[in-house]
Structure formats: C-alpha cells, structure tokens
PDB file of C-alpha atoms in Angstrom:
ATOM      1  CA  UNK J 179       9.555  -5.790  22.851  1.00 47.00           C
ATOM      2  CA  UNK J 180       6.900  -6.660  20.538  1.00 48.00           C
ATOM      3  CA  UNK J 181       3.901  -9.020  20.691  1.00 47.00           C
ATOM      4  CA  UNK J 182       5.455 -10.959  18.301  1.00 48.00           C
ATOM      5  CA  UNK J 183       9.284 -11.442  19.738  1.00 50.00           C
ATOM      6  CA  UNK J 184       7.947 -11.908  23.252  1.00 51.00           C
ATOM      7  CA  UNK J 185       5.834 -14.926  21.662  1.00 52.00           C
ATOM      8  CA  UNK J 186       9.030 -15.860  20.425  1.00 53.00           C
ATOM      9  CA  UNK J 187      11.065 -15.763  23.808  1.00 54.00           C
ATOM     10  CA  UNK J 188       8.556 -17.848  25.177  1.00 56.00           C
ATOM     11  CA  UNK J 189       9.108 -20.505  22.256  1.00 55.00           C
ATOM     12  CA  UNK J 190      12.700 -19.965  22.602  1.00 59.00           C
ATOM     13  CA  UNK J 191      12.846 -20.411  26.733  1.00 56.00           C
ATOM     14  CA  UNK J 192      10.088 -23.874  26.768  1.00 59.00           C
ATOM     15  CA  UNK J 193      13.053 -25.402  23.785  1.00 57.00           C
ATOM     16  CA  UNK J 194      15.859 -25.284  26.007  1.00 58.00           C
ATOM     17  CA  UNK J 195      13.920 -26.263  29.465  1.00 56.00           C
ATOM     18  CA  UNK J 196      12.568 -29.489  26.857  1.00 58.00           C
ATOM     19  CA  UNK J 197      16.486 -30.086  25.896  1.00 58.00           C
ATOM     20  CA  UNK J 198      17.786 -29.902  29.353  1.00 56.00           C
ATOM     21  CA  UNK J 199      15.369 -32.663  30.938  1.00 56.00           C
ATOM     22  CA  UNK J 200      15.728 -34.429  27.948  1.00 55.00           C
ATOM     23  CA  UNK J 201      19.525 -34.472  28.607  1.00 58.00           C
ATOM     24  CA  UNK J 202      19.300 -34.973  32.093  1.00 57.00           C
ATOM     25  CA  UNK J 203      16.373 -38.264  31.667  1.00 54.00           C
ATOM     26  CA  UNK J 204      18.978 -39.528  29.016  1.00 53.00           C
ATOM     27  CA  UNK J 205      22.154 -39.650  31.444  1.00 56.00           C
ATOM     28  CA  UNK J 206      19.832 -41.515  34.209  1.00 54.00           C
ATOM     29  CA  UNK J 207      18.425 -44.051  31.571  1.00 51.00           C
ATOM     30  CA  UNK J 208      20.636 -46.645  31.066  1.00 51.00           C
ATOM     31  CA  UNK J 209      19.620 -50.136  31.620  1.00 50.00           C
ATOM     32  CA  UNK J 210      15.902 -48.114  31.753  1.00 50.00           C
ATOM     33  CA  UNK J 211      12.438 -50.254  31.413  1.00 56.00           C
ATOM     34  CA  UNK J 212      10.496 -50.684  28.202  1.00 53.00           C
ATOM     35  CA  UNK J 213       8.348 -47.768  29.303  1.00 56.00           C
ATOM     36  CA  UNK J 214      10.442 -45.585  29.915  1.00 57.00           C
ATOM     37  CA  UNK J 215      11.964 -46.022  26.368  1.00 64.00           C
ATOM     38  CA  UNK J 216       8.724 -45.355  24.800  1.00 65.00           C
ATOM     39  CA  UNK J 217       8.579 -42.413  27.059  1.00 61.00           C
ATOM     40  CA  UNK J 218      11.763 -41.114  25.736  1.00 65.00           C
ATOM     41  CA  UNK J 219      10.919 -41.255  22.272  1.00 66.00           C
ATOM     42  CA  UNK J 220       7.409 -39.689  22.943  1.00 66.00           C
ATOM     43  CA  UNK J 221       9.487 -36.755  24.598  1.00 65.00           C
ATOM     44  CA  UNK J 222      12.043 -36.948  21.963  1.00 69.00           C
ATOM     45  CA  UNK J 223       9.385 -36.374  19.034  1.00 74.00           C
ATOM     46  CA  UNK J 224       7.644 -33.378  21.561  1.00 74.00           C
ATOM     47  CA  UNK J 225      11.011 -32.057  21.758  1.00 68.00           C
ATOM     48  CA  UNK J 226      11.610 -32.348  17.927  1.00 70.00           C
ATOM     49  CA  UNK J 227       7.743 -30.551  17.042  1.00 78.00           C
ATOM     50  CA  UNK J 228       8.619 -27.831  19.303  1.00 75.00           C
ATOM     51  CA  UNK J 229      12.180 -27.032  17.742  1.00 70.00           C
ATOM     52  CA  UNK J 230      10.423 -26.731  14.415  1.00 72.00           C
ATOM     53  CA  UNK J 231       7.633 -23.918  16.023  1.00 73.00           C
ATOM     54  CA  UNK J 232      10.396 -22.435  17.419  1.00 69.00           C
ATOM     55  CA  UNK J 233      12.277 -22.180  13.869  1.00 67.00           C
ATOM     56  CA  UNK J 234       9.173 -21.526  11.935  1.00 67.00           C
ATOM     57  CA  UNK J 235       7.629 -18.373  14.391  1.00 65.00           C
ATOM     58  CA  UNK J 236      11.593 -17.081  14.283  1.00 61.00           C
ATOM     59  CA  UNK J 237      11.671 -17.518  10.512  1.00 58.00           C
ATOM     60  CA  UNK J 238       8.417 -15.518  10.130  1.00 59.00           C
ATOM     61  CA  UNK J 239       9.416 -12.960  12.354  1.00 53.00           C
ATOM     62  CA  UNK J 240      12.715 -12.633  10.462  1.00 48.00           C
ATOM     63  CA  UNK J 241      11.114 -12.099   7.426  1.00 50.00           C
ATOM     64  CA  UNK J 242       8.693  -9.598   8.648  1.00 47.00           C
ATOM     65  CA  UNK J 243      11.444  -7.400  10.208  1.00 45.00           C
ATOM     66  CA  UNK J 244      12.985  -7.619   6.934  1.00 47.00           C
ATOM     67  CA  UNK J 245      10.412  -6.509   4.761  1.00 52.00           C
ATOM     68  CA  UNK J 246       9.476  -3.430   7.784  1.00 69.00           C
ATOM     69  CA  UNK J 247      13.416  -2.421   6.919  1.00 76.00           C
ATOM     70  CA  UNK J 248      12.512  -2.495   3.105  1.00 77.00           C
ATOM     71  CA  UNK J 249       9.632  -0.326   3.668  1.00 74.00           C
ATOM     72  CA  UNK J 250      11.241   2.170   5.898  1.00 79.00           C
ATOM     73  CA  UNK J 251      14.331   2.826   3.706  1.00 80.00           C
ATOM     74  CA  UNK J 252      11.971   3.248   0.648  1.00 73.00           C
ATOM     75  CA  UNK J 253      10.092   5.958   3.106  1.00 79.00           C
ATOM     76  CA  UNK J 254      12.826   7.656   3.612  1.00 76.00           C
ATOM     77  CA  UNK J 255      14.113   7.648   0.290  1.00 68.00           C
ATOM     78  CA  UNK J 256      10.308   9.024  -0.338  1.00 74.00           C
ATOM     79  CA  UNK J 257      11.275  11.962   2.002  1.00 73.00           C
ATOM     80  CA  UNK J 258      14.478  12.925  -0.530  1.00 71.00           C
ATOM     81  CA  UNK J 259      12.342  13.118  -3.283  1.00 70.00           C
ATOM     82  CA  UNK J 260      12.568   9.588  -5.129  1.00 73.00           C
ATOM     83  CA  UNK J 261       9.566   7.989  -6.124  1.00 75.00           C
ATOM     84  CA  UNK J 262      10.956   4.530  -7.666  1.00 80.00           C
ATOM     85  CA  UNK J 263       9.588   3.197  -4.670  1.00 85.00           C
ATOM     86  CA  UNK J 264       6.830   4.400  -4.085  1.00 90.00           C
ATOM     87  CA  UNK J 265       4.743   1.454  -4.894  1.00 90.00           C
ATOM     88  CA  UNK J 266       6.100  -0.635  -2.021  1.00 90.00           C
ATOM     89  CA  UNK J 267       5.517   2.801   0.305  1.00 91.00           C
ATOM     90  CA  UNK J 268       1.871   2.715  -0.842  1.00 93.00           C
ATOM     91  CA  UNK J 269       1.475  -1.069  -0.873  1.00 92.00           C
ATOM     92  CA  UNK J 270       2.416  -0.881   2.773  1.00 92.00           C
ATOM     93  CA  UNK J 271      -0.501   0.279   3.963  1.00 94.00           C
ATOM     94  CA  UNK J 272      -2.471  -2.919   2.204  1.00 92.00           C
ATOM     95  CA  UNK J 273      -4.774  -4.595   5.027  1.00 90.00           C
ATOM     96  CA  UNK J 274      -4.979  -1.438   7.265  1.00 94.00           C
ATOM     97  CA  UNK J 275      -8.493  -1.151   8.367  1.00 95.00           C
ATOM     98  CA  UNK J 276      -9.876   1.676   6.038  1.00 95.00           C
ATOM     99  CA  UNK J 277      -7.288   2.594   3.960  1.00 96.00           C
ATOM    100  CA  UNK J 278      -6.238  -0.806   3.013  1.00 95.00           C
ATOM    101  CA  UNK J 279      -8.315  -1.292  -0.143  1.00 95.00           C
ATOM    102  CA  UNK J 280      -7.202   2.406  -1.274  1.00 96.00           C
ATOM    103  CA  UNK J 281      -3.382   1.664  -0.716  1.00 96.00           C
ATOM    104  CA  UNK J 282      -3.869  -1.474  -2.779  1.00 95.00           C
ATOM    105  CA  UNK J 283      -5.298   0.872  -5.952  1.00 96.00           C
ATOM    106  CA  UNK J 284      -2.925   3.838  -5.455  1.00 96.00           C
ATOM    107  CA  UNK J 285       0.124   0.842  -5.401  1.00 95.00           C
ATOM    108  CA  UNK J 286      -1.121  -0.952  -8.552  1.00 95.00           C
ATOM    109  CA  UNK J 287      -1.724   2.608 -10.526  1.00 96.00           C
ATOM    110  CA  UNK J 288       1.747   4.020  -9.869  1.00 95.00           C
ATOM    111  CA  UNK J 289       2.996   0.561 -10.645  1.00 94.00           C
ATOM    112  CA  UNK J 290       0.590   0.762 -13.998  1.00 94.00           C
ATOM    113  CA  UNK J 291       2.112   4.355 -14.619  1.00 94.00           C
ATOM    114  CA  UNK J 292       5.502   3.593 -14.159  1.00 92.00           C
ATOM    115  CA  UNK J 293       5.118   0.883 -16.992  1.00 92.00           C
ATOM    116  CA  UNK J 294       3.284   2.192 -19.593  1.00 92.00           C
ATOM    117  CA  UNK J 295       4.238   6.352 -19.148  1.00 93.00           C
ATOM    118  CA  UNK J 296       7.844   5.619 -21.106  1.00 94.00           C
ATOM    119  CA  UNK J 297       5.982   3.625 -23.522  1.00 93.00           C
ATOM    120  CA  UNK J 298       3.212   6.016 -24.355  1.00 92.00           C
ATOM    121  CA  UNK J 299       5.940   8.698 -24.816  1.00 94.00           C
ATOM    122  CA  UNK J 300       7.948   6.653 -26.787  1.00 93.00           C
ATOM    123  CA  UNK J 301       5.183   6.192 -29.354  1.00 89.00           C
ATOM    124  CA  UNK J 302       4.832   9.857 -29.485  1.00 88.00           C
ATOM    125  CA  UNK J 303       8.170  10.173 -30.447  1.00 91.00           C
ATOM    126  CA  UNK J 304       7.886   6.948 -33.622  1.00 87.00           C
ATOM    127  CA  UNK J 305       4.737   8.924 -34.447  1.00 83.00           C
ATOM    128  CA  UNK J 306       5.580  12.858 -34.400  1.00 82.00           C
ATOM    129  CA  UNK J 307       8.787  14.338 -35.819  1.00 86.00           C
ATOM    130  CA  UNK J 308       9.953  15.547 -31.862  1.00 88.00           C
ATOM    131  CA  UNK J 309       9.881  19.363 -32.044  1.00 87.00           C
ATOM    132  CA  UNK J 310       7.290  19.564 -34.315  1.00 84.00           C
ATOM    133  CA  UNK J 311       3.701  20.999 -33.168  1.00 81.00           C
ATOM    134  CA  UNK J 312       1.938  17.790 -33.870  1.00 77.00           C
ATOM    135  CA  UNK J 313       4.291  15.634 -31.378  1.00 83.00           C
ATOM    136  CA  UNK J 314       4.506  19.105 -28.456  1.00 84.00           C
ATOM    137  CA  UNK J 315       0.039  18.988 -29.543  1.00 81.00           C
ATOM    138  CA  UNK J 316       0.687  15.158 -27.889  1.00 82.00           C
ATOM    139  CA  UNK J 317       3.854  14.684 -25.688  1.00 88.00           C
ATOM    140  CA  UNK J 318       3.184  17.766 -23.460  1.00 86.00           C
ATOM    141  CA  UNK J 319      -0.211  16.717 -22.385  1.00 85.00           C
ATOM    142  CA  UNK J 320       0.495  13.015 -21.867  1.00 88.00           C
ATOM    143  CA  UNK J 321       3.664  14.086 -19.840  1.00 91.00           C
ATOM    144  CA  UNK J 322       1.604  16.261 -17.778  1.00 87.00           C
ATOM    145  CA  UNK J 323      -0.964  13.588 -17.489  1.00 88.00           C
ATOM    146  CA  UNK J 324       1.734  10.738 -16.673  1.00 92.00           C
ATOM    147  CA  UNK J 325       2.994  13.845 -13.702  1.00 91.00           C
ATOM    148  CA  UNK J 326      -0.444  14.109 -12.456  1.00 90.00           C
ATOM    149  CA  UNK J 327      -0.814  10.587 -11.536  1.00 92.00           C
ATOM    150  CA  UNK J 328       3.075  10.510  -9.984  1.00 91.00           C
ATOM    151  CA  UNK J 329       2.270  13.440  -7.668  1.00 90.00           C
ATOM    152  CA  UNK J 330      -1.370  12.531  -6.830  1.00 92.00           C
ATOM    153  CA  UNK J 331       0.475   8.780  -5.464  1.00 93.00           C
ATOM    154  CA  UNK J 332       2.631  10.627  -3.638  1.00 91.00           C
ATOM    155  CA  UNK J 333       0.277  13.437  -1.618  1.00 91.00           C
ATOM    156  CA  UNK J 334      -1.851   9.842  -1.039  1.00 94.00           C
ATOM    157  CA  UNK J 335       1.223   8.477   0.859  1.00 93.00           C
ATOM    158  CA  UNK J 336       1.748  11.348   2.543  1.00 91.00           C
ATOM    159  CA  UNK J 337      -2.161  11.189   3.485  1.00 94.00           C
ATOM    160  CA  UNK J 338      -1.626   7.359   4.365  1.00 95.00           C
ATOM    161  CA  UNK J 339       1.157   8.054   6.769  1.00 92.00           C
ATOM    162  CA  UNK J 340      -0.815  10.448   8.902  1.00 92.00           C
ATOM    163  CA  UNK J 341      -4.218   8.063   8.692  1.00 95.00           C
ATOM    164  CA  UNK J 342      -4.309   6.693  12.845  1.00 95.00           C
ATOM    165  CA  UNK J 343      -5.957   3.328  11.365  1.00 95.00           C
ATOM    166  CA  UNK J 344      -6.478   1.645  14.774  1.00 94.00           C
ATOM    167  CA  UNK J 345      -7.878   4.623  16.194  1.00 95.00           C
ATOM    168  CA  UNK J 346     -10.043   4.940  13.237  1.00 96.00           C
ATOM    169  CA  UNK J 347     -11.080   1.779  13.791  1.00 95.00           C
ATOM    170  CA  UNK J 348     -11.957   1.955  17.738  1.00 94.00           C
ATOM    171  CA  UNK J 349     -13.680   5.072  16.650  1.00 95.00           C
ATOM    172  CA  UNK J 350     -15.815   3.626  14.042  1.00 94.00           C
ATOM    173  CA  UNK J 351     -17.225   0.930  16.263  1.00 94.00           C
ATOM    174  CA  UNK J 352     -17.917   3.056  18.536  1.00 93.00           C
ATOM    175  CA  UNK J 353     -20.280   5.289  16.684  1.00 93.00           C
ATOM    176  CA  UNK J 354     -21.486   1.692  14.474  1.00 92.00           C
ATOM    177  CA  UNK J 355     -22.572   0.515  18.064  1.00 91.00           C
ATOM    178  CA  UNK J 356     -24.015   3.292  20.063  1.00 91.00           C
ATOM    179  CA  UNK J 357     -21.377   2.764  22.866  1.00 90.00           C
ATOM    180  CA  UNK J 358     -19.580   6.356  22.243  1.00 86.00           C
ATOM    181  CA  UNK J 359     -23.248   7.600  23.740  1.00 90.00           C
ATOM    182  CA  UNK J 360     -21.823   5.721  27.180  1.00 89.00           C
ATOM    183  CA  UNK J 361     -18.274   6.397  27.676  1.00 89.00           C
ATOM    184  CA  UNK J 362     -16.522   9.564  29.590  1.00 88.00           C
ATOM    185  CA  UNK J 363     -15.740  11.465  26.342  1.00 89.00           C
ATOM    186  CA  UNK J 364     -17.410  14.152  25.092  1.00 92.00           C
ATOM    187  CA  UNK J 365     -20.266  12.982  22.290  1.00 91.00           C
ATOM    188  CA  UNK J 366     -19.687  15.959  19.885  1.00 93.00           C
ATOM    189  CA  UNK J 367     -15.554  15.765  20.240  1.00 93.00           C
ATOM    190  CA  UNK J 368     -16.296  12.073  19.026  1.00 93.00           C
ATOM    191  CA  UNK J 369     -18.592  12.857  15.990  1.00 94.00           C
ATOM    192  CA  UNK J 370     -16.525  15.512  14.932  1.00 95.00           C
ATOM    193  CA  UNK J 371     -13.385  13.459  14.933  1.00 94.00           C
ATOM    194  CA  UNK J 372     -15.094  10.845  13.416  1.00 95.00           C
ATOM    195  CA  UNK J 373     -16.244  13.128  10.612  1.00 96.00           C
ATOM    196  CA  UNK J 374     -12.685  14.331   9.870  1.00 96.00           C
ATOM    197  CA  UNK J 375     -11.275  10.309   9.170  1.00 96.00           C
ATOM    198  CA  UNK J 376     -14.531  10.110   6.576  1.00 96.00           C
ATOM    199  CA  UNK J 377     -13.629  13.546   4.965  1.00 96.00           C
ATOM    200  CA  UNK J 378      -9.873  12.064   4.779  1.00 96.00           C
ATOM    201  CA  UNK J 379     -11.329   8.825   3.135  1.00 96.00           C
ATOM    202  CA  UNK J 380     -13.520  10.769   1.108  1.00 95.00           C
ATOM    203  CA  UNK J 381     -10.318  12.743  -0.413  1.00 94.00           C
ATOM    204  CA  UNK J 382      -8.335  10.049  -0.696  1.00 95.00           C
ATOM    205  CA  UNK J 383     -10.927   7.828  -2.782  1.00 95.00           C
ATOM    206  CA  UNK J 384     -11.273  11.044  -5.041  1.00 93.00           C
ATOM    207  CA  UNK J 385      -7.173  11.071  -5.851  1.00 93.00           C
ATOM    208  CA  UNK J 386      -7.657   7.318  -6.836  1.00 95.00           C
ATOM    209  CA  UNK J 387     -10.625   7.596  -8.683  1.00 93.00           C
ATOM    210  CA  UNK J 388      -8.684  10.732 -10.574  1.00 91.00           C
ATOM    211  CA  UNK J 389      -5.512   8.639 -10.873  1.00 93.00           C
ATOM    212  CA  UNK J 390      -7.704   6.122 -12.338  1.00 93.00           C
ATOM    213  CA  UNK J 391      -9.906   7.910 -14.717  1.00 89.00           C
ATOM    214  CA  UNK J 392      -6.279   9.539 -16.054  1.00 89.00           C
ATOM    215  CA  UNK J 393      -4.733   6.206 -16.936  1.00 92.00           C
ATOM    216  CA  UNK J 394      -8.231   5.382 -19.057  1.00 89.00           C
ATOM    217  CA  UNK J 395      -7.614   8.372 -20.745  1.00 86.00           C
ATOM    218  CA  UNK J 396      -4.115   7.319 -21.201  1.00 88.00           C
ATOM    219  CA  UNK J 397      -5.581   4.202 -22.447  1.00 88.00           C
ATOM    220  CA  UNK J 398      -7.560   5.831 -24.940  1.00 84.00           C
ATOM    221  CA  UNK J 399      -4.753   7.840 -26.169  1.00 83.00           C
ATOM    222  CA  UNK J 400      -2.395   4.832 -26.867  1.00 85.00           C
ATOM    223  CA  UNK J 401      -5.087   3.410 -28.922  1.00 82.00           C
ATOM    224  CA  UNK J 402      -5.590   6.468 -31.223  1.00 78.00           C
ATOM    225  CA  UNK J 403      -1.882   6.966 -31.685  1.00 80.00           C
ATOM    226  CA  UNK J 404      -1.551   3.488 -33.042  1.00 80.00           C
ATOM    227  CA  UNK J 405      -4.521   4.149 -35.366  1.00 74.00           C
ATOM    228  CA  UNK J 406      -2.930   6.859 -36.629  1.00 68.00           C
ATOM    229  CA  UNK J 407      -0.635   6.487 -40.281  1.00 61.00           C
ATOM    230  CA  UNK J 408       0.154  10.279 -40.464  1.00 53.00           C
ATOM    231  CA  UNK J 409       1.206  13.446 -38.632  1.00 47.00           C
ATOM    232  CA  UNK J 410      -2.938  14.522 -38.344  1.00 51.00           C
ATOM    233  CA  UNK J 411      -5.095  14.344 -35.493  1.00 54.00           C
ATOM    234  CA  UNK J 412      -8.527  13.371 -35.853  1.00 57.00           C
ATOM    235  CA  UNK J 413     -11.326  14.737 -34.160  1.00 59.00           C
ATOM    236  CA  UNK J 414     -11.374  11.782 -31.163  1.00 60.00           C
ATOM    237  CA  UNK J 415      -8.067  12.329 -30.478  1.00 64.00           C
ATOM    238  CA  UNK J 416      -8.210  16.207 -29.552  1.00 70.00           C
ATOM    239  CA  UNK J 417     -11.171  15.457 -27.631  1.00 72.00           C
ATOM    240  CA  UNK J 418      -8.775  13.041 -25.409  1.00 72.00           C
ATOM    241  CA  UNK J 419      -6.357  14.916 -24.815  1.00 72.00           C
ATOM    242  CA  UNK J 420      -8.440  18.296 -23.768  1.00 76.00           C
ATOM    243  CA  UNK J 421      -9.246  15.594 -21.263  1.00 74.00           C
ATOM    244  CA  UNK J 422      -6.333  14.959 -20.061  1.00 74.00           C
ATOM    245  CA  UNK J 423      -5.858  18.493 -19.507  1.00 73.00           C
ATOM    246  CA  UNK J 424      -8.934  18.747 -17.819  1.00 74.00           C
ATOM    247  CA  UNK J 425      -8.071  16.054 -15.485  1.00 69.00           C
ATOM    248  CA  UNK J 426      -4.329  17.657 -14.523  1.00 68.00           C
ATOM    249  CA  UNK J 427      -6.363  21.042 -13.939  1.00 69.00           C
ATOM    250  CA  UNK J 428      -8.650  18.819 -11.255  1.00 65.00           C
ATOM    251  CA  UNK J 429      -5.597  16.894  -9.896  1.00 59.00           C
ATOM    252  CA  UNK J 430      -4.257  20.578  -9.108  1.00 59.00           C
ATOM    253  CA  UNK J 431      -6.924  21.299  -7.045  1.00 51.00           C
ATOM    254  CA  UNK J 432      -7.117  18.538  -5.221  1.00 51.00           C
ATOM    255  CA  UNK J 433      -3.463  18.802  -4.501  1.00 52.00           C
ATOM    256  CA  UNK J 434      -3.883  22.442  -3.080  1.00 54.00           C
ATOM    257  CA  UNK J 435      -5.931  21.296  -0.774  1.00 51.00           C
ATOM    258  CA  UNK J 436      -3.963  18.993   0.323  1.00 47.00           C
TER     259      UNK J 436
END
C-alpha cells in the first residue's frame, strides 16, 4: 500500500468512527440541554469538514492512479514501436529531480515535431513538382531531419526510464555535503557512481540540445521555402539543408552510443 492510500485509510477509518458517535449521541439526545445542542452541531459541522477531506484526498488519489494508467499503457505501446505517445511518456518524467527540466524539453520538441513535420513536408510538395530533383534536393533531407528528432525522443525515454532519480538525488547530496567522506561505503565506488549519473545527464542534455538546434534549422527552412516563387534554390537555402544533414550525421552518433 502506498503512502498515499494508507493516508487515505486513515481518512476513511476517523469518517466512520465520527458517524457512529454521531449516531449514537443523536439516539441519546432527545429532550437534551441547550449545550448539548450546540455541541451537536459543532460535531455535526467537524463531521461534515472531515467527509469533504476524505472526498477530496480520494478524488486526488483517483485521479493520480488514473493518469499513472495513462502513462503506463502509452509505455507499453512505446515498447511495440508507436511513438504517438511519446510526449506523455517523456512528459512523465517532468519534476523528477535531475531529469525533470530535460523531460519537459524532449516532451515539448516531439510535441513541436509532430506539428509542424507534416506541414513542412506538405509545403515541399505545393512548392516542388514531387519526383522531381528540386522537391527529392528538399523532402529527403527534411524527412531525415523530422526522423532524427523522432528517434533521438525516443533513445531519451529509453535513457529516462533507466535514470534511478531518488538515488541520484541521495547521491548528489551526499557528495554536495561532504557526508559520503563519513558513511560505511566505499569513497571511490561513490564518486565513480556519481560520475556515471553526470555523464548520463551530460548525454541526455546533448540529444536535446541536437533535437533543438534541428527544429531551428527546420525553422529556417520553412521560411526559405515560403520565400521561394520558383523551382530554384538559392544559395541560403543549400546551406540549410547541408545542415540538416550535418545534424542527422551527429544524431547518428550519438545514437550509437547509446
């Protein structure tokens, strides 16, 4: 049982004890004193506050559960290879101590990706005759580039998943304070595992920062397409797109190493 439904038992049990004196003072009060009226209604309106903390923590736990469900059907849906939620994987990790801020990126940029990726292809396909070299020159690159950011989200989930935030974040204060110098563990076993979560932060921030720079470029190229009145490239709009293939080309590596 959880912190939180155990919380709730205790709610739950201190209701029905309330109702059952309540019930019991009632039967014995007729022809009862002043006082003990005003006592009633005192207990009444205890009674009454407590029934709605009761409903309110069971509400919130409710709703909690149900959005835990949400996000472990959409990881397992993950595991057989569809992405369309993906974004509400990632977002799950928001407010994790470490990786919290990077889930909250990696969410919004697949989100970001997921809206404007048709789009940008779409105005490929107004501006180039499809099948022509002109619109491959464009569409291949940006599709590659709209891939790159997909499967960079998706190693970062994977990444998320085996992040150990809590222990991270024992760990960290540890070695912040000084107090890993006192404890019965090894020093060096504690430096060393502490050097593997920053390396894992370190690779993950590099993926966003990747993911990111790819949708400027993506950016960029949505605003020269709609500049352009004919089937030409100019120069600016060569130079963006040997970007984005030098960007897929780093995404690669990163994801080897991975």
């Amino acid at each position: 049982m959880t912190k939180k439904s155990g919380s709730s038992l205790i709610w739950i049990v201190i209701g029905v004890v309330a109702l059952v004196i309540l019930r019991t003072f009632l039967r014995g009060s007729s022809g009862a004193s002043a006082g003990r009226s005003i006592f009633s209604i005192f207990l009444i309106t205890t009674l009454v506050i407590i029934a709605v903390v009761v409903a309110a923590t069971i509400l919130i736990i409710l709703l909690i559960h149900k959005d835990d469900k949400k996000v472990i059907k959409a990881k397992e849906a993950l595991a057989e290879g569809k992405t369309d939620k993906l974004p509400m994987v990632l977002g799950s990790y928001k407010g994790k101590y470490g990786i919290g801020s990077i889930a909250e990126i990696a969410s919004r940029q697949v989100t970001n990706i997921e809206k404007k990726g048709p789009l940008l292809l779409s105005m490929i396909d107004e501006k180039f005759e499809p099948g022509s070299m002109s619109h491959d020159r464009f569409y291949m690159p940006v599709e590659n580039g709209i891939g790159t950011v997909r499967q960079n989200s998706l190693s970062l989930a994977k990444m998320l998943e085996g992040f150990d935030d809590q222990d991270f974040q024992k760990l960290a204060k540890l070695m912040q304070t000084g107090e890993y110098r006192h404890d019965l563990i090894d020093d060096e076993i504690q430096k060393e595992r502490y050097l593997i979560y920053q390396n894992s932060l370190s690779e993950m921030e590099k993926i966003v920062s990747t993911n990111e720079r790819m949708l400027l470029v993506l950016d960029r190229i949505s605003v020269e397409l709609s500049k352009l009145q004919t089937n030409q490239m100019d120069q600016e709009g060569s130079k963006i797109l040997e970007e984005i293939e030098e960007l897929s080309k780093t995404a690669k590596f990163y994801q080897s190493k991975l």
